[in-house]
């Protein structure tokens, strides 16, 4: 195989709890991750040598600071790959948005290199490699609905969440995950999300049970710094979302709708009001 194309899907957090700060500076988390139908496209091409990254986004580096580059380099150092690779990224997932855009591109790179060079790696192999790049990468390799624990790398696959429509809106700001966690005092979190209850609701195929438990403790930091996040959350509910939440460390907000027509009207309204720079109407993916 000389060429290969793969889609890299974004994620949202249906629930996100921070259990405690670890001695190494990381945070122990407990969260429910969900793949959504917003994706980047990566095209792979075999070359004589080296790693070349190109992209249609002017906001991303194309050197060793790009997670795609790091993933390709890791595969080349781990497996007997002869020759090099050129990877082109067509970017659609919002950048610095709490949707694992970089992590899912890295995960797709692990998968793409595996296929391009016929390495025969299992998903488990790629997930174990992925954690060396970032805590969200193993989940992005696996995808679907999952409980994530530890620093995000301990994964338990869950049954697919019930169907619904997901309105995603990213305001015109970028948020550093590092900044959010550095300003979070894990000991001062008064109310922890009911992640166990959400896992049970998913097993029972209860969309309402999931929506009732949607919480994200990182909102305590990000919403304080960027009030527009709360404005978008409230506006989505006014427009018919059963519930809305910030994803990851933000600033992206998503709202859950049962009726597609209502979700479409909310999409049009948000676009008209220009509260967000990027807006998508999508669904859960397995």
Short mmCIF file of C-alpha atoms in Angstrom, two decimals:
data_model
loop_
_atom_site.label_atom_id
_atom_site.label_comp_id
_atom_site.label_asym_id
_atom_site.label_seq_id
_atom_site.Cartn_x
_atom_site.Cartn_y
_atom_site.Cartn_z
CA UNK A 1 0.00 0.00 0.00
CA UNK A 2 1.46 3.37 -1.05
CA UNK A 3 -1.38 5.66 0.00
CA UNK A 4 -4.00 5.59 2.76
CA UNK A 5 -6.77 7.93 3.95
CA UNK A 6 -8.36 7.95 7.41
CA UNK A 7 -10.85 10.07 9.35
CA UNK A 8 -9.96 11.29 12.85
CA UNK A 9 -13.10 11.83 14.96
CA UNK A 10 -13.55 14.41 17.73
CA UNK A 11 -14.79 13.65 21.24
CA UNK A 12 -16.89 15.36 23.86
CA UNK A 13 -17.04 14.70 27.61
CA UNK A 14 -20.55 13.81 28.76
CA UNK A 15 -19.24 14.02 32.32
CA UNK A 16 -15.86 15.05 33.71
CA UNK A 17 -14.71 14.78 37.32
CA UNK A 18 -11.29 15.46 38.81
CA UNK A 19 -10.74 13.11 41.74
CA UNK A 20 -7.45 14.52 43.04
CA UNK A 21 -4.13 16.06 42.10
CA UNK A 22 -1.32 13.51 41.90
CA UNK A 23 2.18 14.03 43.27
CA UNK A 24 3.61 14.13 39.73
CA UNK A 25 1.46 17.18 38.92
CA UNK A 26 -1.09 15.28 36.84
CA UNK A 27 -4.72 14.97 37.91
CA UNK A 28 -6.65 11.76 38.48
CA UNK A 29 -9.87 12.02 36.47
CA UNK A 30 -13.08 10.09 36.01
CA UNK A 31 -15.04 10.90 32.89
CA UNK A 32 -17.35 9.59 30.22
CA UNK A 33 -16.01 10.16 26.71
CA UNK A 34 -18.11 10.10 23.55
CA UNK A 35 -17.09 10.21 19.88
CA UNK A 36 -19.03 12.64 17.70
CA UNK A 37 -19.30 12.94 13.92
CA UNK A 38 -16.92 15.89 13.47
CA UNK A 39 -13.66 14.73 11.94
CA UNK A 40 -10.34 15.66 10.38
CA UNK A 41 -9.04 13.80 7.32
CA UNK A 42 -5.46 12.50 7.10
CA UNK A 43 -3.85 11.35 3.85
CA UNK A 44 -0.73 9.17 4.05
CA UNK A 45 1.79 8.60 1.28
CA UNK A 46 4.94 6.47 1.41
CA UNK A 47 8.20 8.27 0.56
CA UNK A 48 11.88 7.40 0.38
CA UNK A 49 12.64 8.77 3.82
CA UNK A 50 11.80 11.21 6.59
CA UNK A 51 8.51 12.59 7.91
CA UNK A 52 6.75 15.45 6.13
CA UNK A 53 3.58 17.01 7.55
CA UNK A 54 1.39 19.42 5.56
CA UNK A 55 -1.96 20.95 6.49
CA UNK A 56 -4.62 23.36 5.25
CA UNK A 57 -4.61 25.05 8.68
CA UNK A 58 -2.37 28.05 9.21
CA UNK A 59 -2.68 27.68 13.00
CA UNK A 60 -0.81 24.39 13.38
CA UNK A 61 2.93 23.61 13.38
CA UNK A 62 4.16 21.03 10.87
CA UNK A 63 7.39 20.13 12.68
CA UNK A 64 8.12 17.87 15.66
CA UNK A 65 5.77 20.00 17.79
CA UNK A 66 2.79 18.53 15.91
CA UNK A 67 1.30 15.40 17.51
CA UNK A 68 0.97 13.82 14.06
CA UNK A 69 4.73 14.12 13.63
CA UNK A 70 5.31 12.69 17.13
CA UNK A 71 3.03 9.73 16.41
CA UNK A 72 4.71 8.97 13.06
CA UNK A 73 8.16 9.23 14.65
CA UNK A 74 7.13 6.92 17.49
CA UNK A 75 5.89 4.30 15.02
CA UNK A 76 9.15 4.52 13.06
CA UNK A 77 11.22 4.12 16.23
CA UNK A 78 9.10 1.20 17.49
CA UNK A 79 8.66 -0.86 14.31
CA UNK A 80 10.96 -1.85 11.40
CA UNK A 81 9.64 0.68 8.87
CA UNK A 82 11.65 1.20 5.70
CA UNK A 83 11.21 4.51 3.94
CA UNK A 84 9.39 7.62 5.08
CA UNK A 85 5.95 9.16 5.05
CA UNK A 86 4.18 12.32 3.93
CA UNK A 87 0.99 13.12 5.86
CA UNK A 88 -1.51 15.81 4.86
CA UNK A 89 -4.05 17.01 7.42
CA UNK A 90 -7.38 18.47 6.35
CA UNK A 91 -8.51 20.24 9.53
CA UNK A 92 -12.17 20.52 10.58
CA UNK A 93 -12.16 19.87 14.35
CA UNK A 94 -11.81 23.16 16.25
CA UNK A 95 -8.30 23.80 17.59
CA UNK A 96 -7.62 24.19 21.36
CA UNK A 97 -11.27 23.42 21.94
CA UNK A 98 -11.55 20.55 24.44
CA UNK A 99 -12.45 18.09 21.68
CA UNK A 100 -9.15 16.14 21.51
CA UNK A 101 -8.36 17.46 18.03
CA UNK A 102 -4.61 16.92 18.36
CA UNK A 103 -4.98 13.62 20.18
CA UNK A 104 -7.37 12.15 17.61
CA UNK A 105 -5.02 13.19 14.78
CA UNK A 106 -2.19 11.39 16.62
CA UNK A 107 -4.42 8.31 17.08
CA UNK A 108 -5.32 8.34 13.38
CA UNK A 109 -1.62 8.58 12.57
CA UNK A 110 -0.87 5.44 14.58
CA UNK A 111 -3.66 3.64 12.74
CA UNK A 112 -2.64 5.06 9.37
CA UNK A 113 1.02 4.09 9.75
CA UNK A 114 -0.06 0.61 10.83
CA UNK A 115 -2.09 0.20 7.64
CA UNK A 116 0.31 1.98 5.28
CA UNK A 117 3.28 -0.15 6.32
CA UNK A 118 1.26 -3.32 7.03
CA UNK A 119 2.62 -3.65 10.57
CA UNK A 120 -0.14 -5.88 11.93
CA UNK A 121 -0.60 -3.95 15.20
CA UNK A 122 -3.70 -4.57 17.28
CA UNK A 123 -5.80 -1.72 18.69
CA UNK A 124 -4.35 -2.63 22.10
CA UNK A 125 -0.80 -2.23 20.72
CA UNK A 126 -1.66 1.21 19.36
CA UNK A 127 -3.41 2.28 22.57
CA UNK A 128 -0.33 1.32 24.63
CA UNK A 129 1.85 3.38 22.27
CA UNK A 130 -0.62 6.25 22.26
CA UNK A 131 -0.34 6.99 25.97
CA UNK A 132 3.31 7.98 25.35
CA UNK A 133 2.00 10.85 23.21
CA UNK A 134 -0.89 12.03 25.40
CA UNK A 135 -3.51 10.84 27.89
CA UNK A 136 -6.43 11.20 25.42
CA UNK A 137 -4.72 9.30 22.58
CA UNK A 138 -5.60 5.74 23.72
CA UNK A 139 -9.28 6.72 23.92
CA UNK A 140 -9.12 8.28 20.45
CA UNK A 141 -7.63 5.03 19.10
CA UNK A 142 -10.57 3.12 20.61
CA UNK A 143 -13.43 5.63 20.16
CA UNK A 144 -17.12 5.17 20.95
CA UNK A 145 -18.55 5.56 24.45
CA UNK A 146 -16.11 4.91 27.29
CA UNK A 147 -15.35 5.46 30.96
CA UNK A 148 -11.89 6.97 31.35
CA UNK A 149 -10.00 6.88 34.66
CA UNK A 150 -6.47 7.41 35.92
CA UNK A 151 -5.06 10.33 33.92
CA UNK A 152 -7.50 9.35 31.18
CA UNK A 153 -5.64 6.29 29.96
CA UNK A 154 -7.55 3.61 31.92
CA UNK A 155 -10.48 2.86 29.64
CA UNK A 156 -13.63 0.80 30.02
CA UNK A 157 -15.71 0.52 26.81
CA UNK A 158 -19.41 1.17 27.39
CA UNK A 159 -22.51 0.33 25.37
CA UNK A 160 -23.28 2.95 22.69
CA UNK A 161 -25.08 5.98 24.15
CA UNK A 162 -28.68 6.50 22.94
CA UNK A 163 -29.17 8.41 19.69
CA UNK A 164 -29.62 12.18 19.84
CA UNK A 165 -28.57 15.37 18.06
CA UNK A 166 -25.55 17.28 19.30
CA UNK A 167 -25.12 21.01 18.66
CA UNK A 168 -21.47 21.99 19.07
CA UNK A 169 -20.32 25.61 19.35
CA UNK A 170 -16.78 26.93 19.82
CA UNK A 171 -16.47 30.63 20.71
CA UNK A 172 -13.65 32.70 19.23
CA UNK A 173 -11.18 31.92 22.02
CA UNK A 174 -8.55 29.24 22.58
CA UNK A 175 -8.12 27.64 25.99
CA UNK A 176 -4.94 25.99 27.26
CA UNK A 177 -5.63 22.70 29.03
CA UNK A 178 -2.47 23.33 31.07
CA UNK A 179 -3.84 26.70 32.25
CA UNK A 180 -7.16 25.17 33.33
CA UNK A 181 -5.63 22.34 35.35
CA UNK A 182 -3.04 24.65 36.94
CA UNK A 183 -5.86 26.93 38.17
CA UNK A 184 -8.06 24.07 39.42
CA UNK A 185 -7.95 23.37 43.14
CA UNK A 186 -9.06 19.75 43.26
CA UNK A 187 -9.50 19.90 47.05
CA UNK A 188 -12.02 22.73 46.74
CA UNK A 189 -14.42 20.91 44.41
CA UNK A 190 -17.62 20.83 46.43
CA UNK A 191 -19.89 18.87 44.07
CA UNK A 192 -18.56 15.93 42.10
CA UNK A 193 -20.44 14.66 39.02
CA UNK A 194 -22.26 11.33 39.37
CA UNK A 195 -20.13 9.46 36.84
CA UNK A 196 -21.12 6.02 38.18
CA UNK A 197 -24.79 6.98 37.77
CA UNK A 198 -24.12 8.10 34.20
CA UNK A 199 -22.45 4.77 33.42
CA UNK A 200 -25.56 3.01 34.77
CA UNK A 201 -27.84 5.26 32.69
CA UNK A 202 -25.84 4.37 29.55
CA UNK A 203 -26.22 0.65 30.36
CA UNK A 204 -29.97 1.22 30.77
CA UNK A 205 -30.11 3.19 27.48
CA UNK A 206 -31.61 6.12 29.38
CA UNK A 207 -30.82 9.36 27.54
CA UNK A 208 -32.58 11.37 30.25
CA UNK A 209 -30.49 9.63 32.91
CA UNK A 210 -27.33 10.65 31.06
CA UNK A 211 -28.48 14.25 30.54
CA UNK A 212 -29.47 14.66 34.20
CA UNK A 213 -25.88 13.83 35.21
CA UNK A 214 -23.99 15.98 32.68
CA UNK A 215 -21.42 17.97 34.67
CA UNK A 216 -17.84 19.14 34.16
CA UNK A 217 -15.80 20.35 37.15
CA UNK A 218 -13.38 22.21 34.84
CA UNK A 219 -16.16 24.72 34.16
CA UNK A 220 -15.33 26.23 37.57
CA UNK A 221 -12.08 27.54 36.04
CA UNK A 222 -12.88 28.08 32.38
CA UNK A 223 -16.32 29.69 32.70
CA UNK A 224 -14.95 32.15 35.27
CA UNK A 225 -12.24 33.18 32.82
CA UNK A 226 -14.52 33.19 29.76
CA UNK A 227 -18.18 34.04 30.64
CA UNK A 228 -19.22 33.58 26.98
CA UNK A 229 -19.17 29.82 27.66
CA UNK A 230 -22.02 30.17 30.16
CA UNK A 231 -23.84 32.48 27.74
CA UNK A 232 -23.73 29.80 25.03
CA UNK A 233 -24.79 27.06 27.46
CA UNK A 234 -27.79 29.10 28.58
CA UNK A 235 -28.70 30.07 25.02
CA UNK A 236 -28.66 26.42 23.87
CA UNK A 237 -31.12 25.52 26.64
CA UNK A 238 -33.34 28.47 25.71
CA UNK A 239 -33.32 27.13 22.14
CA UNK A 240 -34.47 23.67 23.20
CA UNK A 241 -31.40 21.71 24.35
CA UNK A 242 -32.35 19.32 27.15
CA UNK A 243 -28.94 20.02 28.67
CA UNK A 244 -25.67 21.68 27.66
CA UNK A 245 -22.10 21.40 28.89
CA UNK A 246 -18.56 22.54 28.21
CA UNK A 247 -16.41 19.78 26.71
CA UNK A 248 -13.03 18.98 28.25
CA UNK A 249 -11.14 22.07 29.37
CA UNK A 250 -13.20 24.16 26.95
CA UNK A 251 -14.14 26.48 25.47
CA UNK A 252 -16.38 24.32 23.23
CA UNK A 253 -19.98 23.92 24.40
CA UNK A 254 -22.39 21.22 23.28
CA UNK A 255 -26.14 20.91 23.66
CA UNK A 256 -28.18 17.70 23.42
CA UNK A 257 -31.43 17.70 21.42
CA UNK A 258 -33.95 14.92 20.82
CA UNK A 259 -35.63 16.54 17.81
CA UNK A 260 -33.58 17.26 14.71
CA UNK A 261 -35.78 20.18 13.58
CA UNK A 262 -35.31 21.93 16.91
CA UNK A 263 -31.55 21.31 16.79
CA UNK A 264 -31.42 22.74 13.25
CA UNK A 265 -33.33 25.87 14.33
CA UNK A 266 -30.97 26.30 17.28
CA UNK A 267 -28.00 25.94 14.91
CA UNK A 268 -29.39 28.67 12.65
CA UNK A 269 -30.09 30.95 15.61
CA UNK A 270 -26.61 30.56 17.11
CA UNK A 271 -25.09 31.26 13.71
CA UNK A 272 -27.24 34.36 13.32
CA UNK A 273 -26.32 35.65 16.79
CA UNK A 274 -22.56 35.03 16.18
CA UNK A 275 -21.94 33.83 19.73
CA UNK A 276 -19.56 31.19 18.39
CA UNK A 277 -16.90 31.13 15.69
CA UNK A 278 -17.49 27.49 14.69
CA UNK A 279 -20.82 25.65 14.92
CA UNK A 280 -21.63 22.05 14.03
CA UNK A 281 -24.74 19.89 14.17
CA UNK A 282 -23.75 16.27 14.60
CA UNK A 283 -24.55 12.97 16.37
CA UNK A 284 -22.85 10.39 18.57
CA UNK A 285 -20.64 7.85 16.76
CA UNK A 286 -19.53 4.37 17.77
#
